[in-house]
Coordinates of C-alpha atoms in Angstrom, one line a residue:
Chain A
V1 CA 12.0 24.8 -62.0
K2 CA 9.4 22.6 -63.6
K3 CA 5.8 23.5 -64.3
R4 CA 2.9 21.1 -64.7
G5 CA -0.8 21.5 -65.0
G6 CA -1.7 19.9 -61.8
G7 CA -0.5 22.7 -59.6
G8 CA 3.2 21.8 -59.2
C9 CA 5.9 24.3 -59.6
A10 CA 9.0 22.9 -57.9
T11 CA 10.5 19.4 -58.0
V12 CA 9.1 17.2 -55.4
D13 CA 11.5 15.4 -53.1
L14 CA 8.9 13.1 -51.5
V15 CA 6.2 11.2 -53.3
V16 CA 3.2 10.2 -51.2
V17 CA 0.6 7.8 -52.4
G18 CA -2.7 7.0 -50.6
S19 CA -6.3 7.8 -50.4
V20 CA -8.1 11.2 -50.6
G21 CA -11.5 11.0 -49.0
L22 CA -14.3 12.9 -47.4
D23 CA -14.8 11.8 -43.9
T24 CA -17.9 11.8 -41.7
V25 CA -16.9 11.3 -38.1
E26 CA -18.8 11.0 -34.9
T27 CA -17.3 11.3 -31.5
F28 CA -19.0 11.3 -28.1
E29 CA -19.1 15.1 -28.2
S30 CA -19.7 16.0 -31.8
R31 CA -20.2 15.0 -35.4
W32 CA -18.9 16.5 -38.7
A33 CA -19.7 15.5 -42.2
E34 CA -17.7 15.2 -45.4
R35 CA -14.6 16.9 -44.2
L36 CA -11.4 16.5 -46.2
G37 CA -9.4 13.5 -45.2
G38 CA -7.6 10.4 -46.5
S39 CA -4.1 9.1 -45.8
V40 CA -2.4 11.1 -48.5
S41 CA -4.0 14.3 -47.4
Y42 CA -2.9 13.9 -43.8
A43 CA 0.6 12.7 -44.7
C44 CA 1.2 15.5 -47.2
A45 CA -0.2 18.2 -44.9
A46 CA 2.4 16.9 -42.3
A47 CA 5.3 16.4 -44.8
R48 CA 5.0 19.9 -46.2
L49 CA 6.4 21.3 -42.9
F50 CA 9.8 19.9 -43.9
A51 CA 9.8 19.1 -47.6
R52 CA 8.0 19.4 -51.0
P53 CA 5.6 16.5 -51.2
G54 CA 3.9 15.3 -54.3
M55 CA 0.5 13.7 -53.9
V56 CA -0.5 10.6 -55.7
G57 CA -4.2 9.8 -55.4
V58 CA -7.6 10.1 -57.1
V59 CA -10.6 12.3 -56.5
G60 CA -14.0 12.4 -58.3
T61 CA -15.4 15.3 -60.3
D62 CA -17.3 16.4 -57.1
F63 CA -14.0 17.3 -55.4
S64 CA -14.2 20.9 -54.4
V65 CA -11.9 23.6 -55.6
S66 CA -11.4 24.8 -52.0
H67 CA -9.8 21.4 -51.0
R68 CA -7.5 21.7 -54.0
N69 CA -6.7 25.2 -53.0
L70 CA -5.8 24.1 -49.5
Y71 CA -3.3 21.6 -51.0
R72 CA -1.8 24.4 -53.1
R73 CA -1.7 26.8 -50.2
L74 CA 0.2 24.2 -48.2
G75 CA 2.8 23.8 -50.9
I76 CA 1.7 20.2 -51.8
D77 CA 2.3 19.3 -55.4
T78 CA -0.9 17.8 -56.9
A79 CA 0.5 16.8 -60.4
G80 CA -0.1 13.2 -59.3
L81 CA -3.6 13.8 -58.1
Q82 CA -5.9 12.2 -60.8
V83 CA -9.5 13.2 -61.4
A84 CA -11.9 10.5 -62.4
E85 CA -15.5 10.6 -63.5
G86 CA -17.6 9.9 -60.5
R87 CA -17.7 10.6 -56.7
T88 CA -14.8 11.0 -54.4
F89 CA -14.0 8.2 -51.9
R90 CA -16.1 8.6 -48.7
W91 CA -15.6 7.1 -45.2
S92 CA -17.7 7.4 -42.2
G93 CA -17.0 6.1 -38.7
V94 CA -17.7 6.6 -35.0
Y95 CA -15.2 6.8 -32.2
E96 CA -15.8 5.2 -28.8
P97 CA -15.4 7.6 -25.9
D98 CA -11.9 6.4 -25.4
M99 CA -11.1 8.2 -28.7
I100 CA -9.0 5.2 -29.7
N101 CA -11.3 2.4 -30.9
R102 CA -13.5 3.2 -33.8
R103 CA -16.2 1.5 -35.8
T104 CA -16.6 2.1 -39.5
L105 CA -20.2 3.0 -40.4
S106 CA -19.7 3.1 -44.2
T107 CA -17.1 3.0 -46.9
E108 CA -17.9 4.2 -50.3
L109 CA -14.9 3.5 -52.5
N110 CA -16.4 5.4 -55.5
V111 CA -13.5 6.5 -57.9
F112 CA -11.0 4.9 -55.5
A113 CA -12.2 1.4 -56.6
D114 CA -10.5 1.7 -60.0
F115 CA -7.5 3.7 -58.8
R116 CA -4.3 2.9 -60.5
P117 CA -1.4 5.0 -59.2
D118 CA 0.4 6.0 -62.5
L119 CA 2.9 8.6 -61.6
P120 CA 3.8 11.8 -63.5
V121 CA 7.2 11.2 -65.0
S122 CA 8.8 13.8 -62.9
Y123 CA 7.7 12.0 -59.7
T124 CA 9.6 8.9 -60.7
E125 CA 12.9 10.5 -59.9
A126 CA 12.0 11.6 -56.3
P127 CA 14.4 10.2 -53.8
F128 CA 11.9 9.6 -51.0
V129 CA 8.6 7.7 -51.2
L130 CA 5.8 7.1 -48.7
L131 CA 3.5 4.3 -49.7
G132 CA 0.4 5.1 -47.7
N133 CA -2.2 2.5 -46.8
I134 CA -3.6 1.2 -50.2
A135 CA -3.7 -2.3 -51.6
P136 CA -0.2 -3.9 -51.7
A137 CA -0.6 -4.6 -55.4
L138 CA -0.9 -0.9 -56.0
Q139 CA 2.1 -0.2 -53.7
L140 CA 4.1 -2.5 -55.9
H141 CA 2.9 -0.7 -59.0
V142 CA 4.3 2.5 -57.5
L143 CA 7.5 0.9 -56.5
R144 CA 8.0 -0.4 -60.1
Q145 CA 7.8 3.2 -61.3
M146 CA 10.2 4.6 -58.7
R147 CA 13.5 3.5 -60.1
H148 CA 15.7 6.0 -58.2
A149 CA 14.1 5.9 -54.8
R150 CA 16.7 6.1 -52.0
F151 CA 14.3 5.5 -49.1
V152 CA 10.8 4.0 -49.2
S153 CA 8.5 3.7 -46.3
A154 CA 5.2 1.7 -46.4
D155 CA 2.1 1.7 -44.3
T156 CA -0.5 -1.0 -44.3
M157 CA -3.6 -2.2 -42.5
D158 CA -5.2 -5.4 -41.1
L159 CA -7.4 -5.8 -44.2
W160 CA -4.3 -6.3 -46.4
I161 CA -2.5 -8.5 -43.9
R162 CA -5.6 -10.8 -43.9
T163 CA -6.4 -10.7 -47.6
A164 CA -3.3 -9.8 -49.6
G165 CA -0.5 -11.4 -47.6
A166 CA 1.7 -12.5 -50.5
D167 CA 1.8 -9.1 -52.2
L168 CA 2.2 -7.4 -48.8
K169 CA 5.3 -9.5 -48.1
K170 CA 6.7 -8.5 -51.5
V171 CA 6.2 -4.8 -50.5
I172 CA 7.8 -5.3 -47.1
S173 CA 10.8 -7.1 -48.7
R174 CA 11.4 -4.1 -51.0
V175 CA 11.0 -1.1 -48.7
D176 CA 13.4 0.5 -46.3
M177 CA 10.9 1.0 -43.5
L178 CA 7.5 -0.5 -42.6
A179 CA 5.2 1.6 -40.3
V180 CA 2.5 -0.4 -38.6
N181 CA 0.5 0.0 -35.5
D182 CA 0.9 -2.5 -32.6
S183 CA -2.1 -4.6 -33.4
E184 CA -1.0 -4.8 -37.1
A185 CA 2.5 -5.9 -36.1
R186 CA 1.0 -8.6 -34.0
L187 CA -1.4 -9.8 -36.7
L188 CA 1.4 -9.8 -39.3
T189 CA 3.8 -11.9 -37.2
G190 CA 1.5 -13.9 -34.9
E191 CA 3.7 -12.7 -32.1
H192 CA 2.4 -10.6 -29.2
N193 CA 5.6 -9.3 -27.8
L194 CA 6.5 -6.2 -29.8
N195 CA 10.2 -6.6 -29.7
E196 CA 9.9 -10.1 -31.2
A197 CA 7.2 -8.9 -33.7
G198 CA 9.6 -6.1 -34.7
R199 CA 12.5 -8.5 -35.2
R200 CA 10.4 -10.8 -37.3
I201 CA 9.3 -7.9 -39.5
L202 CA 13.0 -6.9 -39.9
R203 CA 13.8 -10.4 -41.1
M204 CA 11.3 -9.9 -43.9
G205 CA 13.7 -7.3 -45.4
P206 CA 13.2 -3.6 -44.3
R207 CA 16.0 -1.7 -42.5
Y208 CA 13.6 -0.2 -40.0
V209 CA 10.2 -1.0 -38.6
A210 CA 8.2 1.7 -36.8
I211 CA 5.5 0.3 -34.5
K212 CA 3.0 3.0 -33.7
K213 CA 1.2 2.8 -30.3
G214 CA -1.1 5.8 -30.6
E215 CA -1.1 7.9 -27.4
H216 CA 1.7 5.8 -26.1
G217 CA 4.2 6.8 -28.8
A218 CA 6.1 4.4 -31.0
L219 CA 8.9 1.9 -31.1
L220 CA 11.6 2.1 -33.8
M221 CA 13.6 -1.0 -34.5
G222 CA 16.3 -1.8 -36.9
E223 CA 19.7 -0.1 -37.8
G224 CA 21.1 1.6 -34.8
G225 CA 19.1 -0.5 -32.4
T226 CA 15.8 0.1 -30.7
A227 CA 14.4 3.6 -30.0
V228 CA 11.5 4.5 -27.7
V229 CA 9.6 7.4 -29.3
P230 CA 7.4 9.2 -26.7
A231 CA 4.1 10.8 -27.5
F232 CA 3.3 14.3 -26.4
P233 CA 0.5 14.0 -23.8
V234 CA -2.3 16.1 -25.4
D235 CA -5.0 17.7 -23.2
R236 CA -7.9 16.9 -25.5
V237 CA -8.2 14.6 -28.4
R238 CA -10.9 15.8 -30.8
D239 CA -10.3 13.6 -33.8
P240 CA -7.7 10.8 -34.0
T241 CA -8.3 10.2 -37.7
G242 CA -5.2 10.5 -39.7
A243 CA -2.8 10.6 -36.8
G244 CA -0.7 7.7 -38.1
D245 CA -0.6 9.3 -41.6
A246 CA 0.5 12.6 -40.1
F247 CA 3.2 10.7 -38.1
A248 CA 4.5 9.0 -41.2
G249 CA 4.2 12.1 -43.4
A250 CA 6.2 14.3 -41.0
C251 CA 8.7 11.6 -40.5
M252 CA 9.3 11.1 -44.3
G253 CA 9.2 14.8 -44.9
F254 CA 12.0 15.3 -42.4
L255 CA 14.0 12.6 -44.0
A256 CA 13.5 14.0 -47.4
A257 CA 14.6 17.4 -46.2
R258 CA 17.7 16.0 -44.7
G259 CA 18.3 13.8 -47.7
T260 CA 19.5 10.9 -45.6
A261 CA 18.2 8.2 -43.4
T262 CA 20.9 7.3 -41.0
P263 CA 19.8 5.8 -37.6
S264 CA 20.1 9.1 -35.8
V265 CA 18.3 11.1 -38.4
V266 CA 15.5 8.5 -38.5
R267 CA 15.2 8.8 -34.7
E268 CA 14.9 12.5 -35.0
A269 CA 12.3 12.1 -37.8
M270 CA 10.2 9.8 -35.5
L271 CA 10.2 12.3 -32.7
L272 CA 9.0 15.0 -35.1
G273 CA 6.4 12.6 -36.5
S274 CA 5.1 12.0 -33.0
V275 CA 5.0 15.8 -32.2
V276 CA 3.2 16.6 -35.5
A277 CA 0.7 13.8 -34.9
S278 CA -0.1 15.3 -31.5
F279 CA -1.2 18.5 -33.2
A280 CA -3.2 16.5 -35.8
V281 CA -5.5 14.9 -33.2
E282 CA -6.3 18.2 -31.3
T283 CA -8.5 19.4 -34.1
I284 CA -10.9 17.8 -36.6
S285 CA -10.0 17.0 -40.2
L286 CA -6.9 18.8 -41.5
D287 CA -7.5 21.9 -39.4
G288 CA -4.6 21.5 -37.1
L289 CA -2.1 20.4 -39.7
S290 CA -3.0 23.2 -42.1
R291 CA -2.3 25.9 -39.6
L292 CA 0.7 24.3 -38.0
T293 CA 4.1 26.0 -38.3
R294 CA 7.7 24.7 -38.0
R295 CA 8.0 27.0 -35.0
Q296 CA 5.1 25.4 -33.1
V297 CA 6.5 22.0 -33.9
E298 CA 9.9 23.0 -32.5
V299 CA 8.3 24.5 -29.3
R300 CA 6.4 21.3 -28.6
R301 CA 9.4 19.1 -29.5
R302 CA 11.4 20.8 -26.9
A303 CA 8.6 20.5 -24.4
L304 CA 8.4 16.8 -25.0
M305 CA 12.2 16.4 -24.7
A306 CA 12.0 18.2 -21.4
M307 CA 9.4 15.7 -20.2
T308 CA 11.6 12.7 -21.0
P309 CA 14.6 11.5 -19.0
H310 CA 17.7 13.3 -20.0
Chain B
V1 CA 21.6 0.0 15.5
K2 CA 18.4 -1.4 16.8
K3 CA 17.5 -5.1 17.3
R4 CA 14.1 -6.6 17.2
G5 CA 12.8 -10.2 17.2
G6 CA 11.2 -10.0 13.8
G7 CA 14.4 -10.0 11.9
G8 CA 15.3 -6.4 11.8
C9 CA 18.8 -5.1 12.6
A10 CA 19.0 -1.6 11.2
T11 CA 16.5 1.3 11.3
V12 CA 14.1 1.2 8.4
D13 CA 13.9 4.3 6.2
L14 CA 10.9 3.1 4.3
V15 CA 7.7 1.5 5.6
V16 CA 5.8 -0.6 3.1
V17 CA 2.3 -1.9 3.9
G18 CA 0.4 -4.4 1.7
S19 CA -0.4 -8.0 1.2
V20 CA 1.7 -11.1 1.4
G21 CA 0.3 -13.9 -0.6
L22 CA 0.9 -17.2 -2.3
D23 CA 0.1 -16.8 -6.0
T24 CA -1.0 -19.5 -8.4
V25 CA -0.6 -18.1 -11.9
E26 CA -1.4 -19.5 -15.3
T27 CA -0.2 -18.1 -18.6
F28 CA -0.5 -19.4 -22.2
E29 CA 2.8 -21.1 -21.8
S30 CA 3.0 -22.3 -18.2
R31 CA 1.5 -22.5 -14.7
W32 CA 3.0 -22.3 -11.3
A33 CA 1.4 -22.8 -7.9
E34 CA 1.7 -21.1 -4.6
R35 CA 4.7 -19.0 -5.3
L36 CA 5.5 -16.1 -3.0
G37 CA 3.8 -12.9 -4.0
G38 CA 1.7 -10.0 -2.7
S39 CA 2.1 -6.3 -3.1
V40 CA 4.4 -5.8 -0.1
S41 CA 6.7 -8.7 -1.2
Y42 CA 7.2 -7.2 -4.6
A43 CA 7.5 -3.6 -3.4
C44 CA 10.1 -4.5 -0.7
A45 CA 12.1 -6.8 -3.0
A46 CA 12.4 -3.7 -5.3
A47 CA 12.9 -1.1 -2.6
R48 CA 15.7 -3.0 -0.9
L49 CA 17.9 -2.2 -4.0
F50 CA 18.1 1.4 -2.7
A51 CA 17.0 1.5 0.9
R52 CA 16.2 -0.4 4.0
P53 CA 12.5 -1.3 3.8
G54 CA 10.3 -2.5 6.7
M55 CA 7.5 -4.7 5.8
V56 CA 4.0 -4.4 7.3
G57 CA 1.7 -7.3 6.5
V58 CA 0.3 -10.6 7.8
V59 CA 1.0 -14.2 7.1
G60 CA -0.6 -17.4 8.4
T61 CA 1.1 -20.1 10.4
D62 CA 1.6 -22.0 7.2
F63 CA 4.1 -19.4 5.9
S64 CA 7.3 -21.1 5.1
V65 CA 10.6 -20.4 6.7
S66 CA 12.3 -20.2 3.3
H67 CA 10.1 -17.2 2.3
R68 CA 11.0 -15.5 5.5
N69 CA 14.6 -16.3 4.9
L70 CA 14.3 -14.7 1.4
Y71 CA 13.1 -11.5 3.0
R72 CA 16.0 -11.6 5.4
R73 CA 18.6 -12.3 2.7
L74 CA 17.3 -9.4 0.7
G75 CA 17.7 -7.1 3.7
I76 CA 14.0 -6.5 4.2
D77 CA 13.1 -5.8 7.8
T78 CA 10.2 -8.1 8.9
A79 CA 9.5 -6.6 12.3
G80 CA 6.2 -5.4 11.0
L81 CA 5.2 -8.8 9.5
Q82 CA 2.5 -10.3 11.8
V83 CA 1.8 -14.0 12.0
A84 CA -1.8 -14.9 12.6
E85 CA -3.4 -18.3 13.3
G86 CA -4.6 -19.7 10.0
R87 CA -3.6 -19.8 6.4
T88 CA -1.8 -17.2 4.4
F89 CA -3.6 -15.1 1.8
R90 CA -3.9 -16.9 -1.6
W91 CA -4.6 -15.5 -5.1
S92 CA -5.0 -17.4 -8.3
G93 CA -5.4 -16.0 -11.8
V94 CA -4.9 -16.6 -15.4
Y95 CA -3.3 -14.2 -17.9
E96 CA -4.6 -13.8 -21.4
P97 CA -2.0 -14.4 -24.2
D98 CA -1.5 -10.6 -24.4
M99 CA 0.1 -10.9 -20.9
I100 CA -1.8 -7.7 -19.8
N101 CA -5.4 -8.7 -19.1
R102 CA -6.0 -11.2 -16.4
R103 CA -8.9 -13.0 -14.8
T104 CA -9.0 -13.8 -11.1
L105 CA -9.8 -17.5 -10.6
S106 CA -9.9 -17.4 -6.8
T107 CA -9.1 -15.2 -3.9
E108 CA -8.7 -16.7 -0.4
L109 CA -8.3 -13.9 2.1
N110 CA -7.6 -16.2 5.0
V111 CA -5.6 -14.3 7.7
F112 CA -5.7 -11.2 5.5
A113 CA -9.4 -10.8 6.2
D114 CA -8.7 -9.6 9.8
F115 CA -5.5 -7.8 9.0
R116 CA -5.0 -4.7 11.1
P117 CA -1.7 -2.9 10.3
D118 CA -0.4 -2.0 13.7
L119 CA 3.1 -0.9 13.3
P120 CA 6.2 -1.7 15.5
V121 CA 7.0 1.5 17.4
S122 CA 10.3 1.9 15.6
Y123 CA 8.5 2.0 12.2
T124 CA 6.4 5.0 13.2
E125 CA 9.4 7.3 12.8
A126 CA 10.3 6.2 9.3
P127 CA 10.4 9.2 6.9
F128 CA 9.1 7.4 3.8
V129 CA 5.9 5.4 3.6
L130 CA 4.4 3.3 0.8
L131 CA 0.8 2.4 1.3
G132 CA 0.3 -0.6 -0.9
N133 CA -3.0 -1.6 -2.3
I134 CA -5.1 -2.5 0.8
A135 CA -8.5 -1.1 2.0
P136 CA -8.4 2.7 2.3
A137 CA -9.5 2.4 5.9
L138 CA -6.4 0.4 6.7
Q139 CA -4.2 2.9 4.8
L140 CA -5.7 5.6 7.0
H141 CA -4.9 3.5 10.1
V142 CA -1.3 3.3 9.0
L143 CA -1.2 7.1 8.3
R144 CA -2.4 7.8 11.8
Q145 CA 0.5 5.9 13.2
M146 CA 3.1 7.6 11.0
R147 CA 3.4 11.0 12.7
H148 CA 6.8 11.9 11.2
A149 CA 6.4 10.8 7.6
R150 CA 8.1 13.2 5.2
F151 CA 6.7 11.6 2.0
V152 CA 3.9 9.1 1.6
S153 CA 2.8 7.3 -1.6
A154 CA -0.4 5.3 -1.9
D155 CA -1.5 2.7 -4.4
T156 CA -5.1 1.6 -4.8
M157 CA -7.3 -0.5 -7.1
D158 CA -10.7 -0.4 -8.9
L159 CA -12.4 -2.3 -6.0
W160 CA -11.7 0.5 -3.5
I161 CA -12.6 3.2 -6.0
R162 CA -16.0 1.5 -6.4
T163 CA -16.7 0.4 -2.8
A164 CA -14.7 2.7 -0.5
G165 CA -14.7 6.1 -2.3
A166 CA -15.0 8.3 0.8
D167 CA -12.1 6.7 2.7
L168 CA -10.0 6.6 -0.5
K169 CA -10.5 10.3 -1.0
K170 CA -9.3 10.9 2.6
V171 CA -6.2 8.9 1.8
I172 CA -5.6 10.8 -1.4
S173 CA -6.0 14.1 0.3
R174 CA -3.3 13.1 2.9
V175 CA -0.6 11.6 0.8
D176 CA 2.2 13.2 -1.2
M177 CA 1.8 10.9 -4.2
L178 CA -0.9 8.6 -5.6
A179 CA 0.1 5.9 -8.0
V180 CA -2.6 4.4 -10.1
N181 CA -2.8 2.7 -13.4
D182 CA -4.5 4.4 -16.4
S183 CA -7.8 2.6 -16.0
E184 CA -8.0 3.4 -12.3
A185 CA -7.2 7.1 -13.0
R186 CA -10.1 7.1 -15.4
L187 CA -12.5 5.3 -13.1
L188 CA -11.5 7.6 -10.2
T189 CA -12.1 10.8 -12.1
G190 CA -14.6 9.8 -14.8
E191 CA -12.3 11.4 -17.3
H192 CA -10.7 9.5 -20.2
N193 CA -8.0 11.9 -21.1
L194 CA -5.0 11.1 -18.8
N195 CA -3.8 14.7 -18.5
E196 CA -7.2 15.8 -17.3
A197 CA -7.6 12.8 -15.1
G198 CA -4.2 13.6 -13.6
R199 CA -5.1 17.2 -13.0
R200 CA -8.3 16.2 -11.2
I201 CA -6.4 13.8 -8.9
L202 CA -3.9 16.6 -8.1
R203 CA -6.8 18.8 -7.1
M204 CA -7.7 16.1 -4.5
G205 CA -4.5 16.9 -2.7
P206 CA -1.4 15.0 -3.5
R207 CA 1.8 16.8 -4.8
Y208 CA 2.3 14.1 -7.4
V209 CA 0.3 11.6 -9.3
A210 CA 1.9 8.7 -11.2
I211 CA -0.2 7.1 -13.8
K212 CA 1.1 3.7 -14.7
K213 CA 0.6 2.4 -18.2
G214 CA 2.2 -1.1 -18.1
E215 CA 4.4 -1.8 -21.1
H216 CA 3.9 1.8 -22.2
G217 CA 5.6 3.3 -19.2
A218 CA 4.1 6.0 -16.9
L219 CA 3.1 9.6 -16.7
L220 CA 4.2 11.7 -13.8
M221 CA 2.2 14.9 -13.0
G222 CA 2.4 17.5 -10.3
E223 CA 5.3 19.6 -9.0
G224 CA 7.8 20.3 -11.7
G225 CA 5.2 19.6 -14.5
T226 CA 4.5 16.5 -16.5
A227 CA 7.1 13.8 -17.1
V228 CA 6.9 11.0 -19.6
V229 CA 8.4 7.9 -18.1
P230 CA 9.4 5.3 -20.7
A231 CA 9.3 1.6 -20.2
F232 CA 12.1 -0.7 -21.1
P233 CA 10.9 -2.9 -24.0
V234 CA 11.4 -6.4 -22.7
D235 CA 11.8 -9.4 -25.0
R236 CA 9.7 -11.8 -23.1
V237 CA 7.1 -11.1 -20.4
R238 CA 6.8 -14.3 -18.3
D239 CA 4.8 -13.0 -15.3
P240 CA 3.4 -9.4 -15.1
T241 CA 2.2 -10.0 -11.5
G242 CA 3.6 -7.4 -9.1
A243 CA 5.0 -5.1 -11.8
G244 CA 3.2 -2.1 -10.4
D245 CA 4.3 -2.9 -6.9
A246 CA 7.9 -3.3 -8.0
F247 CA 7.6 0.0 -9.8
A248 CA 6.3 1.8 -6.6
G249 CA 8.8 0.0 -4.4
A250 CA 11.8 0.9 -6.4
C251 CA 10.6 4.4 -6.7
M252 CA 10.0 4.9 -3.0
G253 CA 13.2 3.0 -2.1
F254 CA 15.2 5.5 -4.2
L255 CA 13.4 8.5 -2.7
A256 CA 14.1 7.1 0.8
A257 CA 17.8 6.6 -0.1
R258 CA 18.0 10.2 -1.4
G259 CA 16.1 11.4 1.6
T260 CA 14.2 14.0 -0.5
A261 CA 11.4 14.2 -3.1
T262 CA 12.1 17.2 -5.2
P263 CA 10.7 17.1 -8.8
S264 CA 14.0 16.0 -10.4
V265 CA 14.6 13.3 -7.8
V266 CA 11.0 12.0 -8.2
R267 CA 11.6 11.8 -12.0
E268 CA 14.8 9.9 -11.5
A269 CA 12.9 7.6 -9.0
M270 CA 10.2 6.9 -11.6
L271 CA 12.7 6.0 -14.3
L272 CA 14.3 3.5 -11.9
G273 CA 10.9 2.2 -10.9
S274 CA 10.2 1.6 -14.6
V275 CA 13.6 -0.2 -15.1
V276 CA 13.2 -2.4 -12.0
A277 CA 9.6 -3.3 -13.0
S278 CA 11.0 -4.5 -16.4
F279 CA 13.2 -7.0 -14.6
A280 CA 10.3 -8.1 -12.4
V281 CA 8.1 -9.2 -15.3
E282 CA 10.8 -11.2 -17.1
T283 CA 10.6 -14.0 -14.5
I284 CA 7.9 -15.6 -12.4
S285 CA 7.2 -14.6 -8.8
L286 CA 10.0 -12.7 -7.0
D287 CA 12.8 -14.6 -8.9
G288 CA 14.0 -11.7 -11.0
L289 CA 13.7 -9.1 -8.2
S290 CA 15.6 -11.3 -5.7
R291 CA 18.6 -11.8 -8.0
L292 CA 18.7 -8.2 -9.2
T293 CA 21.7 -6.0 -8.5
R294 CA 22.1 -2.2 -8.5
R295 CA 24.6 -2.7 -11.3
Q296 CA 22.1 -4.5 -13.6
V297 CA 19.6 -1.7 -12.9
E298 CA 22.2 0.9 -13.8
V299 CA 23.1 -0.9 -17.1
R300 CA 19.5 -1.1 -18.2
R301 CA 18.7 2.4 -17.1
R302 CA 21.5 3.6 -19.4
A303 CA 20.3 1.4 -22.2
L304 CA 16.8 2.9 -21.8
M305 CA 18.1 6.4 -21.7
A306 CA 20.0 5.7 -24.9
M307 CA 16.7 4.6 -26.5
T308 CA 14.9 7.8 -25.7
P309 CA 15.4 11.2 -27.4
H310 CA 18.3 13.1 -26.0

């Protein structure tokens, strides 16, 4: 058992890198300000259901103790969470009534602008890595430190596809799985048909590509063939923010717990990612993910299985 | 065994009413003119895989013998197909490169403008009825003639939701299943969340509501709870026209063949509808549906099952 100042106490089996932010979100029915968010928060809050995630990110000196305590309470290792002089990253956006499309109102990078993901030495031996949505150059920087990674998954976004294509292609060629949403898959490949887009991404190097389709579930392609991952039909979406990160986090957490990424295990992981994401969107910020138990996940997984042809 | 002039030779177990038309379609890669289409053509070409459908519609005196022969070759009863003085209904549209959104270029109602779906007497005893997308007043006219129907499904479209709401609500209250796409479900109920939209439609009377989501499959709600119906991920969509009609036709054809509509049979029917629709969109006009065999449907159904969690 290792001990470190940052709050860690057991070896992490999954390293997650991404943003920590304070989100101000408006929907057609309510608004909330400066609630804890960021891709690494959502992904770790989901991954901790299955594994011991270590968080790599940066916050400012204004980051509240209660947020840090939440991470600790959830069993998230924060040895990789840097504190920099200045304000924490902030994002603000408004969702259209469809609760899918959103418009960014403001992005304050703050300490995130100079973020350089240098990992605690202990993290560099972790077997599973989730490269959340940050600049591809930073994802490469993390990859260079992870000499023993057995399975790496990467997220990205339209901004990097448009502005950092060369670095992004390097990332894609070096990871085991790329997780993108349908519009990103299309933008990245110039191909509208998702089967064909998926095949083109696989030709860039990864063993698997997960194409996320929001409320419509996901498509998994690669080793073992294609899998259709259904989404649990939720009654009321309150805050879709972080759903994709929760999906990826749960998926990678499950793989880390199983210690392997065979096609059948990856399929199982995707289904759990889909189920965990359905809880994430039912409440605002991390509220749903923080309260969620493995038992609740299992109940809903079975319900979803019962809804699909069998 | 009954004989009638219209081309029938065996009792129909499913009556399908809708449009027969000649479609001129443009996509980003090609264009074809005046190819056989219309909701009743697609629905019957799909239903005939499982049952003996009887077609209720109208064509003009310009309707070609080869189209009529196609119906006959497929085993579709055309006793209910009226011929009226004038030109056959024509529709022309252009698909956006996403092959989902489309713009209507022209609609020539022609003989369809005065269509009154009076059924051959023999049809009025058929146990299963598919009310394709026509004016709700005409759907009601068909319902009044079908005194012995055991299971009726209805389609509709945004036009009728906007302009014929009162008649449409009467239709919905008298059918066993309503099949709508997601945007129609939202328009009809004023509710974005599909679970809630589905529940509101169920409160209007039907036992089941099928919410079609195109390439994302469908949601079935009602007796037996909610079912998530996956779509087969096709490699290349050439012509999405008629996919919803093929879905409904295959579904109702299967129910007619089974002679029952218990929740588990309806779920099975939906899955087959989804599989048959995936063949329909791979080719233009009725080309795919006309060549399709039960064996091909079964192979793809199994492939789709293997792609979903089990």
